[in-house]
Short mmCIF file of C-alpha atoms and ligand atoms in Angstrom, two decimals:
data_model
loop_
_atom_site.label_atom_id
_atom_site.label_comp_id
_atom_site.label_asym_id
_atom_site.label_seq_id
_atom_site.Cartn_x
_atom_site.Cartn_y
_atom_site.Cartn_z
CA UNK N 6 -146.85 -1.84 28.44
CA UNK N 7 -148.96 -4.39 30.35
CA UNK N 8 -150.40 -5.57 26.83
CA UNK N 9 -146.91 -6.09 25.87
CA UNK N 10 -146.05 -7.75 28.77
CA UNK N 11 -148.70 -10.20 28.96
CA UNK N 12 -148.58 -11.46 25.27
CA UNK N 13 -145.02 -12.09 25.80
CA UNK N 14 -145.85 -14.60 28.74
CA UNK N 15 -148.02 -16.06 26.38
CA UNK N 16 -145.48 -16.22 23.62
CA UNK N 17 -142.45 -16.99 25.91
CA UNK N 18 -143.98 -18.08 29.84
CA UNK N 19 -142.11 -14.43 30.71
CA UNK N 20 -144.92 -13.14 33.70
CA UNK N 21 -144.99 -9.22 33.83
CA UNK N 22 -142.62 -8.75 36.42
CA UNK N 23 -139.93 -10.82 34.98
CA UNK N 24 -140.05 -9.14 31.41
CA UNK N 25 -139.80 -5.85 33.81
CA UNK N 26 -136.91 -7.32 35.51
CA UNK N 27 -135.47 -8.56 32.58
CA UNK N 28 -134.97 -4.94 30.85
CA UNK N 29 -134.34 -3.06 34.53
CA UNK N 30 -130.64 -2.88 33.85
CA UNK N 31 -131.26 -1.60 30.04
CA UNK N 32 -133.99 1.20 31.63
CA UNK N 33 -131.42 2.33 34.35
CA UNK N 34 -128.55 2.29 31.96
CA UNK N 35 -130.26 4.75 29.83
CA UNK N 36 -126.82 5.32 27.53
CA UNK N 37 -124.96 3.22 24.93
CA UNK N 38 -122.74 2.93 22.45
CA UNK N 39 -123.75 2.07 18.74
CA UNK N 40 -120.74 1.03 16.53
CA UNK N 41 -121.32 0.84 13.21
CA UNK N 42 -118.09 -0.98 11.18
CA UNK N 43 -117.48 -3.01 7.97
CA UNK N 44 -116.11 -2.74 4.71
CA UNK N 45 -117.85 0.63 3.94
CA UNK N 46 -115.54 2.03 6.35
CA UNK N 47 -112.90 1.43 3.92
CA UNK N 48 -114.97 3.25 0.96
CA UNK N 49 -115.71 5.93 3.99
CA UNK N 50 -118.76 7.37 2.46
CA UNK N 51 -121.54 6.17 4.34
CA UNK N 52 -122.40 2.22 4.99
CA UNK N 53 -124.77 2.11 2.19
CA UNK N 54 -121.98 2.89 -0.64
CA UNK N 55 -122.53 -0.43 -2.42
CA UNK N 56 -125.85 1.00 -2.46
CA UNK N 57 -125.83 4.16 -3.23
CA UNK N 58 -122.94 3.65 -5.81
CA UNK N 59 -124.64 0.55 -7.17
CA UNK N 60 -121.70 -1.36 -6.87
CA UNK N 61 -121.30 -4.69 -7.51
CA UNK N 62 -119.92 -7.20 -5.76
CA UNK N 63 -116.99 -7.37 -7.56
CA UNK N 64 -116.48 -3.91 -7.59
CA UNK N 65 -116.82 -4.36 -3.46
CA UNK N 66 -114.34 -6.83 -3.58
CA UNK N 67 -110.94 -4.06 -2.74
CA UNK N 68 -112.78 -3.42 0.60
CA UNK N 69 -112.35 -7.03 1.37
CA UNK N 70 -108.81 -7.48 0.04
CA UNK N 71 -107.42 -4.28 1.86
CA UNK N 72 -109.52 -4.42 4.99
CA UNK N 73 -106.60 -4.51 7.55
CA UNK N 74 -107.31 -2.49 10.81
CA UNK N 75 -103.64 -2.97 12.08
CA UNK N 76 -104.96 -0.45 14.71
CA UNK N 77 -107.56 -2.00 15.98
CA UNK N 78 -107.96 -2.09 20.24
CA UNK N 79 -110.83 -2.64 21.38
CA UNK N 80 -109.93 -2.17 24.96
CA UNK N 81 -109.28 1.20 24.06
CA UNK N 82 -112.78 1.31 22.50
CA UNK N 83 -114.55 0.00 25.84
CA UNK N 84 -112.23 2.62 27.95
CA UNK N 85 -113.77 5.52 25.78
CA UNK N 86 -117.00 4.46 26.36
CA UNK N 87 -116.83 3.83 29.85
CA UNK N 88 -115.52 7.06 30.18
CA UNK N 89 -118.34 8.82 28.54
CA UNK N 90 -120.68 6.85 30.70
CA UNK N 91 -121.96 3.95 28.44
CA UNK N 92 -123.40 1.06 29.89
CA UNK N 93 -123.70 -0.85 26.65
CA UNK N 94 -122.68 -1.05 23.40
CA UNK N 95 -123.66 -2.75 20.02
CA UNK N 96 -121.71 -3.64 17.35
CA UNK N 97 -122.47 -4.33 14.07
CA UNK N 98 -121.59 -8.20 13.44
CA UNK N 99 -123.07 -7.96 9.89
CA UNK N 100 -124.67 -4.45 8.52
CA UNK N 101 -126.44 -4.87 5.16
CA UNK N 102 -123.38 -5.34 3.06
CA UNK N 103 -123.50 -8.67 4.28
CA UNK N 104 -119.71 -8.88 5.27
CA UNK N 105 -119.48 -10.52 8.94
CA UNK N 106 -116.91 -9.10 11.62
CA UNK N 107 -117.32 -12.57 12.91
CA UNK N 108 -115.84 -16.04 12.05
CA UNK N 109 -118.74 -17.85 10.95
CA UNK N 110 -118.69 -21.19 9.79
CA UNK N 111 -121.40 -20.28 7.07
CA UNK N 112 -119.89 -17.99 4.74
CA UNK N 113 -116.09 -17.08 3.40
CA UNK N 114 -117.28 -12.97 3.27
CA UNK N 115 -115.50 -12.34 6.63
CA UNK N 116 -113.06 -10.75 8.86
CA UNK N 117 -111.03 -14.01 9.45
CA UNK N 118 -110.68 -14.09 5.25
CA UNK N 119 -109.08 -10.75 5.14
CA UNK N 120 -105.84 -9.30 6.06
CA UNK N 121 -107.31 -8.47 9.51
CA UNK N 122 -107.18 -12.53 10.28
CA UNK N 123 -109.25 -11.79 13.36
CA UNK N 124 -112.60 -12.27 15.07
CA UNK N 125 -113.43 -9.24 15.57
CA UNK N 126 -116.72 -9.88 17.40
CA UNK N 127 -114.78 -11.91 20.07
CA UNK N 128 -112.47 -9.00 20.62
CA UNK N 129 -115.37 -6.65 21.36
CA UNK N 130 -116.95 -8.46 23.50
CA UNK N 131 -114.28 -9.18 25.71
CA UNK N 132 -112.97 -5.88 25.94
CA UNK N 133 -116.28 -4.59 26.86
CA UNK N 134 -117.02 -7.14 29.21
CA UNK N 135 -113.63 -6.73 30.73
CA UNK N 136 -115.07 -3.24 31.33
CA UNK N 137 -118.39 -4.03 32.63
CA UNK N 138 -120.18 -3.17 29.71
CA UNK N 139 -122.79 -5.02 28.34
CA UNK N 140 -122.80 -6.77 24.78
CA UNK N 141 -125.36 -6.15 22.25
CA UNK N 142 -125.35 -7.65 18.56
CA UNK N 143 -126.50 -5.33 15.57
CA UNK N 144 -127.36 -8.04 12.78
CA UNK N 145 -128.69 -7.10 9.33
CA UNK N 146 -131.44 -8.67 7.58
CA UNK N 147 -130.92 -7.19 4.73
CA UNK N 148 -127.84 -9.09 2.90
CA UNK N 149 -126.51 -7.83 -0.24
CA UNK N 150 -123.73 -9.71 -0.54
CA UNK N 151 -125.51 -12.88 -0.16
CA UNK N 152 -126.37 -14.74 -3.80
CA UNK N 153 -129.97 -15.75 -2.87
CA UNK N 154 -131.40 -13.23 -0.91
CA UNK N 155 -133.93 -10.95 -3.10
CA UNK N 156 -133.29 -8.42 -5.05
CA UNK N 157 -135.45 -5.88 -3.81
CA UNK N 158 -135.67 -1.43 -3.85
CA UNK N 159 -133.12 -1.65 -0.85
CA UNK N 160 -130.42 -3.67 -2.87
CA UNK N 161 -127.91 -2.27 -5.15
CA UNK N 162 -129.02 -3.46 -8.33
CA UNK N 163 -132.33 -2.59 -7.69
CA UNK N 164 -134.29 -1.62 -10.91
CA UNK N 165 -135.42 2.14 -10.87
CA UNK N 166 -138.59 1.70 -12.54
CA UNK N 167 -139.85 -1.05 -10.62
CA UNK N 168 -140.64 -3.07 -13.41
CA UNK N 169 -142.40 -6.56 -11.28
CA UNK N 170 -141.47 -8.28 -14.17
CA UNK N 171 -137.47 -7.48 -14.23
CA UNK N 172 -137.60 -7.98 -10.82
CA UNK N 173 -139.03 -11.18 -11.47
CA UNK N 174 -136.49 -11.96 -13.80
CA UNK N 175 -133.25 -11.07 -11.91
CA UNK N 176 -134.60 -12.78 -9.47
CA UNK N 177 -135.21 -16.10 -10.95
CA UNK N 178 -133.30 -18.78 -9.13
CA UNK N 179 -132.57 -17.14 -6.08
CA UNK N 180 -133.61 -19.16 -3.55
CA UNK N 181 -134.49 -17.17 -0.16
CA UNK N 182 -135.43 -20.38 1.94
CA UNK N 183 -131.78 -20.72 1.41
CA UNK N 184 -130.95 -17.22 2.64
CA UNK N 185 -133.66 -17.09 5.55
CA UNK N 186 -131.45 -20.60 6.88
CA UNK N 187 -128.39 -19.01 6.23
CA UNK N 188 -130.22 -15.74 8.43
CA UNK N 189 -131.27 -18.61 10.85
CA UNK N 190 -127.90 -20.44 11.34
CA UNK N 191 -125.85 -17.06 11.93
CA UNK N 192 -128.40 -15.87 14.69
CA UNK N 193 -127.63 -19.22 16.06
CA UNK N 194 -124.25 -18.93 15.83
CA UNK N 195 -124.04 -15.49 17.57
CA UNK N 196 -126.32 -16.50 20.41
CA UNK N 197 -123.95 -19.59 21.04
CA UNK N 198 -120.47 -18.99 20.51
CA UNK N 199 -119.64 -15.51 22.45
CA UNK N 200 -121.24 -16.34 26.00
CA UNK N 201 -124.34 -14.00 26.99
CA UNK N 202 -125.39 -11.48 24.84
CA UNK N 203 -127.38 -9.18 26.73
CA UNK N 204 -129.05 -7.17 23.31
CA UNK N 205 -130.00 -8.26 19.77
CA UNK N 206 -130.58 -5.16 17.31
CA UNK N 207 -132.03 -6.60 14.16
CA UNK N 208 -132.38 -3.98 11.14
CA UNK N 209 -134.13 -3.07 9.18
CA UNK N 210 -137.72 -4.39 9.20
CA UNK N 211 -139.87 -2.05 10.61
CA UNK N 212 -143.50 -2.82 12.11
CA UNK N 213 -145.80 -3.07 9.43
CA UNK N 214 -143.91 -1.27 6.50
CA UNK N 215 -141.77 -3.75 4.59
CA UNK N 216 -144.36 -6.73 5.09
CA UNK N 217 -141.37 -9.10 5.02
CA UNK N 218 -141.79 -10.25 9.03
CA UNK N 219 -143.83 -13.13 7.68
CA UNK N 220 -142.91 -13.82 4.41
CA UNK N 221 -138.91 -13.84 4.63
CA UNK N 222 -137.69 -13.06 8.20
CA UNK N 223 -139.99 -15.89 9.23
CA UNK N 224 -139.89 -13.32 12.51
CA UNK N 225 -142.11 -14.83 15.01
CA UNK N 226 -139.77 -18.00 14.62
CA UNK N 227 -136.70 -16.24 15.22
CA UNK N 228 -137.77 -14.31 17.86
CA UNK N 229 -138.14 -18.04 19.66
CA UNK N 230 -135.18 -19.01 18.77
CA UNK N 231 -133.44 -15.92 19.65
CA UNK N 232 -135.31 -16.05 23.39
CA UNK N 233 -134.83 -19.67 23.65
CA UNK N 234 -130.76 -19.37 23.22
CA UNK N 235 -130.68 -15.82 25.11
CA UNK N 236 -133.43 -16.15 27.19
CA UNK N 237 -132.52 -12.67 29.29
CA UNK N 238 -131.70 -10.96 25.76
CA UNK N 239 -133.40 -7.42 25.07
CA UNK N 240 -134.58 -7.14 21.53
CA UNK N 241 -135.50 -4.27 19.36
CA UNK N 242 -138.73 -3.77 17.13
CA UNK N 243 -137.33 -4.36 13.19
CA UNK N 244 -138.47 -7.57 13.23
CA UNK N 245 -141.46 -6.35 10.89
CA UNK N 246 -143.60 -7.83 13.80
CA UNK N 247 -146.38 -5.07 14.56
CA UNK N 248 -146.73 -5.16 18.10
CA UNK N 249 -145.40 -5.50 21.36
CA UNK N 250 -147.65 -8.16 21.36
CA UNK N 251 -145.52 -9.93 18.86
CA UNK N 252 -142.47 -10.21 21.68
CA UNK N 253 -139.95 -7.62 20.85
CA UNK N 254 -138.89 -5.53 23.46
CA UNK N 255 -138.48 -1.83 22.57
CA UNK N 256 -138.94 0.54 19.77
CA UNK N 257 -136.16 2.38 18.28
CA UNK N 258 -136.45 6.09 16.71
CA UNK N 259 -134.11 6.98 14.58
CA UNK N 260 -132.55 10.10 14.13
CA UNK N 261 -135.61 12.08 15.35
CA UNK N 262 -135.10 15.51 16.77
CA UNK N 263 -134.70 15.62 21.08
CA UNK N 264 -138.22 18.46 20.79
CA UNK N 265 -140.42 14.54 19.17
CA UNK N 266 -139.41 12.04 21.87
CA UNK N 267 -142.04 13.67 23.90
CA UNK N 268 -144.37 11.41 21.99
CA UNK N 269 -142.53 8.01 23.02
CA UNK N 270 -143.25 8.76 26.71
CA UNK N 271 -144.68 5.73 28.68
CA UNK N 272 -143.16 3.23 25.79
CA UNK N 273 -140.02 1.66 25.69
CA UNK N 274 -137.89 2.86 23.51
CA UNK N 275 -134.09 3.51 22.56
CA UNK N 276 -133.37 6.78 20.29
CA UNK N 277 -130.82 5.65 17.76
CA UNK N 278 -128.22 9.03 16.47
CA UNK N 279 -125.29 9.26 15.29
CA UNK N 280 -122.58 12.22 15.38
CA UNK N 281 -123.26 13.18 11.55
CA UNK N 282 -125.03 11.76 8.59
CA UNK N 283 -123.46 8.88 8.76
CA UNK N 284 -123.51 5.50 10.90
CA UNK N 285 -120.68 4.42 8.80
CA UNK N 286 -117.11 5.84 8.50
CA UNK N 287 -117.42 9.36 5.79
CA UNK N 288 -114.24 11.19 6.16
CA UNK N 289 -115.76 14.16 4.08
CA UNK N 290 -119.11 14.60 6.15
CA UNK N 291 -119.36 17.84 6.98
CA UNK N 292 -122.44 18.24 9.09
CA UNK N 293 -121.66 16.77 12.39
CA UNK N 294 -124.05 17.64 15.81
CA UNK N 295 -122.68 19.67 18.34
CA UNK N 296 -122.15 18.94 21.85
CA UNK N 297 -124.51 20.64 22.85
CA UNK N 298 -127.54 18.58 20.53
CA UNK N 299 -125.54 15.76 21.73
CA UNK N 300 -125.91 16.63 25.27
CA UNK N 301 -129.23 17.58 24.93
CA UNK N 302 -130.19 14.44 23.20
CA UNK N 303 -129.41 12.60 26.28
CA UNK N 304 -131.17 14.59 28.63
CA UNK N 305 -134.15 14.66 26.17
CA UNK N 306 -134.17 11.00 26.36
CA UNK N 307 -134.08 10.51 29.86
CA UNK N 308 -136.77 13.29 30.98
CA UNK N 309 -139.21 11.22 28.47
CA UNK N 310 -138.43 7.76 29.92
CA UNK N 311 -136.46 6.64 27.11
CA UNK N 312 -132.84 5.62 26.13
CA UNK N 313 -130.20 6.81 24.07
CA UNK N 314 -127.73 4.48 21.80
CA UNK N 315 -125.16 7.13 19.90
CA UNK N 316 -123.01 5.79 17.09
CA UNK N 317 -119.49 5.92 16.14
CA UNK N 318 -118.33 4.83 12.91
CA UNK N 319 -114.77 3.36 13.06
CA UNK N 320 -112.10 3.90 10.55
CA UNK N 321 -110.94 0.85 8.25
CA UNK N 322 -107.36 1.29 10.67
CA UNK N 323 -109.75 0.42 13.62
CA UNK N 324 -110.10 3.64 15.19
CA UNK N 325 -112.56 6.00 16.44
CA UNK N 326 -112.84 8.86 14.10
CA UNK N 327 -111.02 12.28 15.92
CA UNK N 328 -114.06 14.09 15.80
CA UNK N 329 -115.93 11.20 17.43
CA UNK N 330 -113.60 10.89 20.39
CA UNK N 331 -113.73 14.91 20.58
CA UNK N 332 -117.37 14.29 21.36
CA UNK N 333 -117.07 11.05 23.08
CA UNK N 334 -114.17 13.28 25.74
CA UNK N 335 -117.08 16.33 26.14
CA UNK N 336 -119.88 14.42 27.27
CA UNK N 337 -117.94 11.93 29.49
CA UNK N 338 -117.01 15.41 31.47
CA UNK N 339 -120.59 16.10 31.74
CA UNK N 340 -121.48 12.63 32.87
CA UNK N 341 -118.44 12.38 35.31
CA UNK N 342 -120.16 15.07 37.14
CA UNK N 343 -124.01 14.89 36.89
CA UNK N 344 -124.80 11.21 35.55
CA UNK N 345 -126.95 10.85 38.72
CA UNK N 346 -129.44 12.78 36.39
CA UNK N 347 -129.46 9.74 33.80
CA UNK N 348 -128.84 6.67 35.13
CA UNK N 349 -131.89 5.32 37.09
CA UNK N 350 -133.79 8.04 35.82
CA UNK N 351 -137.29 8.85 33.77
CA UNK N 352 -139.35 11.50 33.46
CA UNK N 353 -140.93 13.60 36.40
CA UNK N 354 -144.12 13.09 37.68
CA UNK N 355 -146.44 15.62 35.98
CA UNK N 356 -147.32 17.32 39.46
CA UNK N 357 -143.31 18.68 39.26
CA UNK N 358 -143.84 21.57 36.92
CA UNK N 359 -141.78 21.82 34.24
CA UNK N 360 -139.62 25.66 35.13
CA UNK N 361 -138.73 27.56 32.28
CA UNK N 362 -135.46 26.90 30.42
CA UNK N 363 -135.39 23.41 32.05
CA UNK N 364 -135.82 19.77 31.42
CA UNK N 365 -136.58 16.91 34.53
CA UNK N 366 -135.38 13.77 34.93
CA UNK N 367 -136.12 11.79 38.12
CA UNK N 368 -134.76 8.89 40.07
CA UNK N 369 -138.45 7.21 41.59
CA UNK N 370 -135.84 5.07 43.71
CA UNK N 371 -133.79 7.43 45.61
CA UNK N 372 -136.58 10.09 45.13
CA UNK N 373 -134.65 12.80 43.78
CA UNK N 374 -135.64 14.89 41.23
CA UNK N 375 -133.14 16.72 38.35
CA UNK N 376 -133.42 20.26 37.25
CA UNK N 377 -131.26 20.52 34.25
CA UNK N 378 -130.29 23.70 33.57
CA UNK N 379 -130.68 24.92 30.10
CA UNK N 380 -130.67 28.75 31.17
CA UNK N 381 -130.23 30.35 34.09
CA UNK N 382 -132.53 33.01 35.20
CA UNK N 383 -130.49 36.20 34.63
CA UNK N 384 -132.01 37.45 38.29
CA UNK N 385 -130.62 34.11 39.65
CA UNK N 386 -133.79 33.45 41.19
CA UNK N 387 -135.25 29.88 40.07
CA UNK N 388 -139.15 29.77 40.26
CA UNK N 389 -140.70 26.58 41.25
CA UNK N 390 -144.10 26.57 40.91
CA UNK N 391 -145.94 24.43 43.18
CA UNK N 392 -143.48 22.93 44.86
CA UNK N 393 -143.89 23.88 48.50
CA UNK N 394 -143.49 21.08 50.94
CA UNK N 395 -142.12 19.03 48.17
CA UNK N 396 -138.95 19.35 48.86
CA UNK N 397 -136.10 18.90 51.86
CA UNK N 398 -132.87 19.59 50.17
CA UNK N 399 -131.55 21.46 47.15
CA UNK N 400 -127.97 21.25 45.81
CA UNK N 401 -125.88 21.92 42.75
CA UNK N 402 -124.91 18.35 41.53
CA UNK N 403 -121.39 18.73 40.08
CA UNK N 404 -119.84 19.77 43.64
CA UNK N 405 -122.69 19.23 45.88
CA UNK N 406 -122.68 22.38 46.61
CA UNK N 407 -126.23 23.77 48.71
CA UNK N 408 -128.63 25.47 46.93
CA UNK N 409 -130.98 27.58 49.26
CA UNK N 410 -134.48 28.60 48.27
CA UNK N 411 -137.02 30.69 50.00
CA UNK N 412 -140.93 30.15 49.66
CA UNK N 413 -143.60 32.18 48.41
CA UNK N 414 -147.25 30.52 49.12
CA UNK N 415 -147.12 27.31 47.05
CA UNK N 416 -143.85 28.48 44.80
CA UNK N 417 -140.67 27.48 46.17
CA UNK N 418 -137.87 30.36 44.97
CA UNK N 419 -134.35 28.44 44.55
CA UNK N 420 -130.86 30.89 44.77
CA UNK N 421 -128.75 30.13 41.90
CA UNK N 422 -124.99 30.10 41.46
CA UNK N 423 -123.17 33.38 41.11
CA UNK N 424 -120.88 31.69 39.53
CA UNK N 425 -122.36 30.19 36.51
CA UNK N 426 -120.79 26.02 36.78
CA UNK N 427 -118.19 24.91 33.92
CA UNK N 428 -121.20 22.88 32.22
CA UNK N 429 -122.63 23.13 29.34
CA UNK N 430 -126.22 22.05 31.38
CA UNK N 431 -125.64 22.66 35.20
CA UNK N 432 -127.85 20.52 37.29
CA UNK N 433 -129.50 20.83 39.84
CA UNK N 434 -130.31 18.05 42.23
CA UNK N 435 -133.45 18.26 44.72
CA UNK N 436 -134.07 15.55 47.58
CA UNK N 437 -137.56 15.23 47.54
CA UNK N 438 -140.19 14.37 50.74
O1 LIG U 30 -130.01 1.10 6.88
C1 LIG U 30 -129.66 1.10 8.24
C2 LIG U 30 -128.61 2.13 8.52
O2 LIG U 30 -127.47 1.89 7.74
C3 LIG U 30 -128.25 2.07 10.01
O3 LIG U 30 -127.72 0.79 10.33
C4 LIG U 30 -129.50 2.34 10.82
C5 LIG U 30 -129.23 2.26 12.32
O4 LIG U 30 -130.45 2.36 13.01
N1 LIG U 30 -130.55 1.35 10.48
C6 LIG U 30 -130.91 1.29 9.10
C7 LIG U 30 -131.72 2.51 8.69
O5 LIG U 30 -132.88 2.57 9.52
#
């Protein structure tokens, strides 16, 4: 990312080694917490409802008058992610609704103006901080609550035929100067009333496809403003800016499958994935990941150098969803046990072949290298091809327990547990030369 690195000295004075200093806690963190909550979590069928639905804002308007989340504890949030091993965690302060969970001075469509009566971005952040966790702002672009901000194929009364000259017509009078200040003085607002903020997750503009960097985002002038308030902030790539030249920080793909993030390897980047379909609240989704995809996601991201950011939708009450903390309660036992393998970690130097029915992650720090298990050989014999004089120490990393190998010419042949360990991936943790 040296490219990247220098044109953000350019943009921002930020030398190489401090942009790499800059995002060393994100890269060893590796794990966080996306929470996705608004008024769609009140509708509870997906966050894009007013879209999908084609409400309008008056028919929106019950969210707002019954959003009371009398069981809302964030503490108890930043507990359940510690637990599962999250080092950060973004919330949504505004998703594309345009409703704000926090007490702006610029607009009346917030959490203070509803039953709730509370900021509910300066709750999060406390509670997170209070558990060590780091702070990270989700902010939409997109606004379609917001009177002048376009009317575009993304908004709810989008026109289906794309006739340019409806468009043109619904569209008359609304001012988006007036909405990209509005976009402006909330940024500002977030960056200077809740202490440091440690990430910025703008959405959605992606490199290059929506063209609206330049023409409404005004990007490359936000992104200054943004690093000129936050200077140490981390900030993703929907910025419709094209390049890391541009001065965002990592890329961010969504929902792909574990078997594509090969393909990010040697980037920066931050998988996005939630527990269903849905980053919002949807009582009646049905199709939810398993642990296991879950767990694997992780691991995926790690042995290809990347991070992973996994979403839970709160309910309008304020809670995590039962299914959500189900998941949230299986991987924090894996993590309790083998998060050596993640945090710290990226993937394996390519002269550490790859054994079958296993993924690597490695620590280049401590020098340790992580076998995760997907299968164990049914012989119990591990092969590890090439690895002679490689290695001084093999161990199971739940309980530590040593692993002895024999060697074969070049192969190194490791003894596996008889007893297979009560994890989903074992681990195995090798202290290398
Ligand atoms: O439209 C949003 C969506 O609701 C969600 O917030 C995701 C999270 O990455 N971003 C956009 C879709 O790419």
């Amino acid at each position: 990312i040296s490219r990247a690195q220098n044109t953000t000295k350019q943009l921002f004075n930020e030398t190489a080694q401090q942009k790499s200093h800059r995002l060393q806690w994100w890269t060893d963190a590796r794990f966080g917490m996306f929470i996705h909550w608004g008024l769609y979590s009140e509708a509870a069928r997906h966050e894009w409802v007013k879209n999908r639905e084609r409400l309008t804002t008056q028919q929106y308007q019950k969210y707002f008058d019954n959003f009371d989340p009398d069981h809302f504890e964030p503490k108890k949030w930043a507990k359940e992610a510690k637990a599962a091993g999250m080092k950060y965690a973004v919330l949504t302060t505004k998703h594309h609704e345009g409703f704000c969970l926090f007490d702006s001075k610029y607009t009346d469509y917030k959490a203070t103006n509803t039953p709730a009566h509370r900021d509910l971005v300066r709750e999060f952040v406390d509670a997170f901080r209070a558990e060590g966790i780091k702070v990270g702002f989700y902010y939409s672009l997109l606004d379609w609550h917001y009177p002048d901000y376009t009317i575009d194929r993304n908004h709810p009364q989008r026109i289906d035929n794309g006739d340019s000259l409806a468009y043109a017509k619904i569209n008359q009078g609304r001012d988006m100067e007036k909405y990209r200040k509005y976009l402006f003085n909330q940024v500002r607002e977030l960056l200077t009333n809740y202490g440091k903020i440690d990430i910025l997750w703008l959405d959605f503009s992606f490199p290059g496809k929506n063209g609206k960097g330049h023409q409404d985002w005004h990007s490359k002038e936000l992104l200054k403003m943004i690093r000129q308030l936050q200077p140490e902030i981390i900030v993703d790539n929907r910025l419709d800016l094209n390049d890391y030249s541009d001065g965002y920080d990592f890329e961010t793909p969504e929902q792909v499958s574990a078997q594509t993030l090969a393909k990010y390897r040697g980037k920066v980047w931050e998988t996005c994935q939630t527990f269903s379909g849905s980053w919002g609240y949807y009582r009646d989704e049905t199709s939810w990941k398993t642990n296991h995809q879950l767990l694997d996601l992780l691991i995926s991201s790690v042995s290809n150098g990347g991070n992973l950011i996994l979403n839970v939708g709160p309910t309008a009450r304020g809670e995590f969803d039962y299914r959500a903390v189900s998941h949230l309660d299986s991987i924090a036992y894996w993590m309790h046990a083998n998060n050596r393998a993640i945090y710290g970690c990226t993937f394996a130097p390519d002269s550490y072949q790859v054994p079958d029915g296993t993924k690597l992650t490695y620590n280049p720090t401590t020098k340790r290298l992580y076998i995760c298990l997907y299968d164990i050989p049914e012989n119990g014999k591990l092969k590890l091809t090439g690895y002679t004089g490689k290695i001084k120490y093999a161990q199971l990393l739940n309980d530590a327990s040593e692993l002895t190998y024999t060697q074969q010419g070049q192969d190194l042949i490791l003894n596996m547990p008889k007893v297979r360990p009560p994890y989903d991936i074992p681990v195995v943790e090798l202290f290398l030369q």
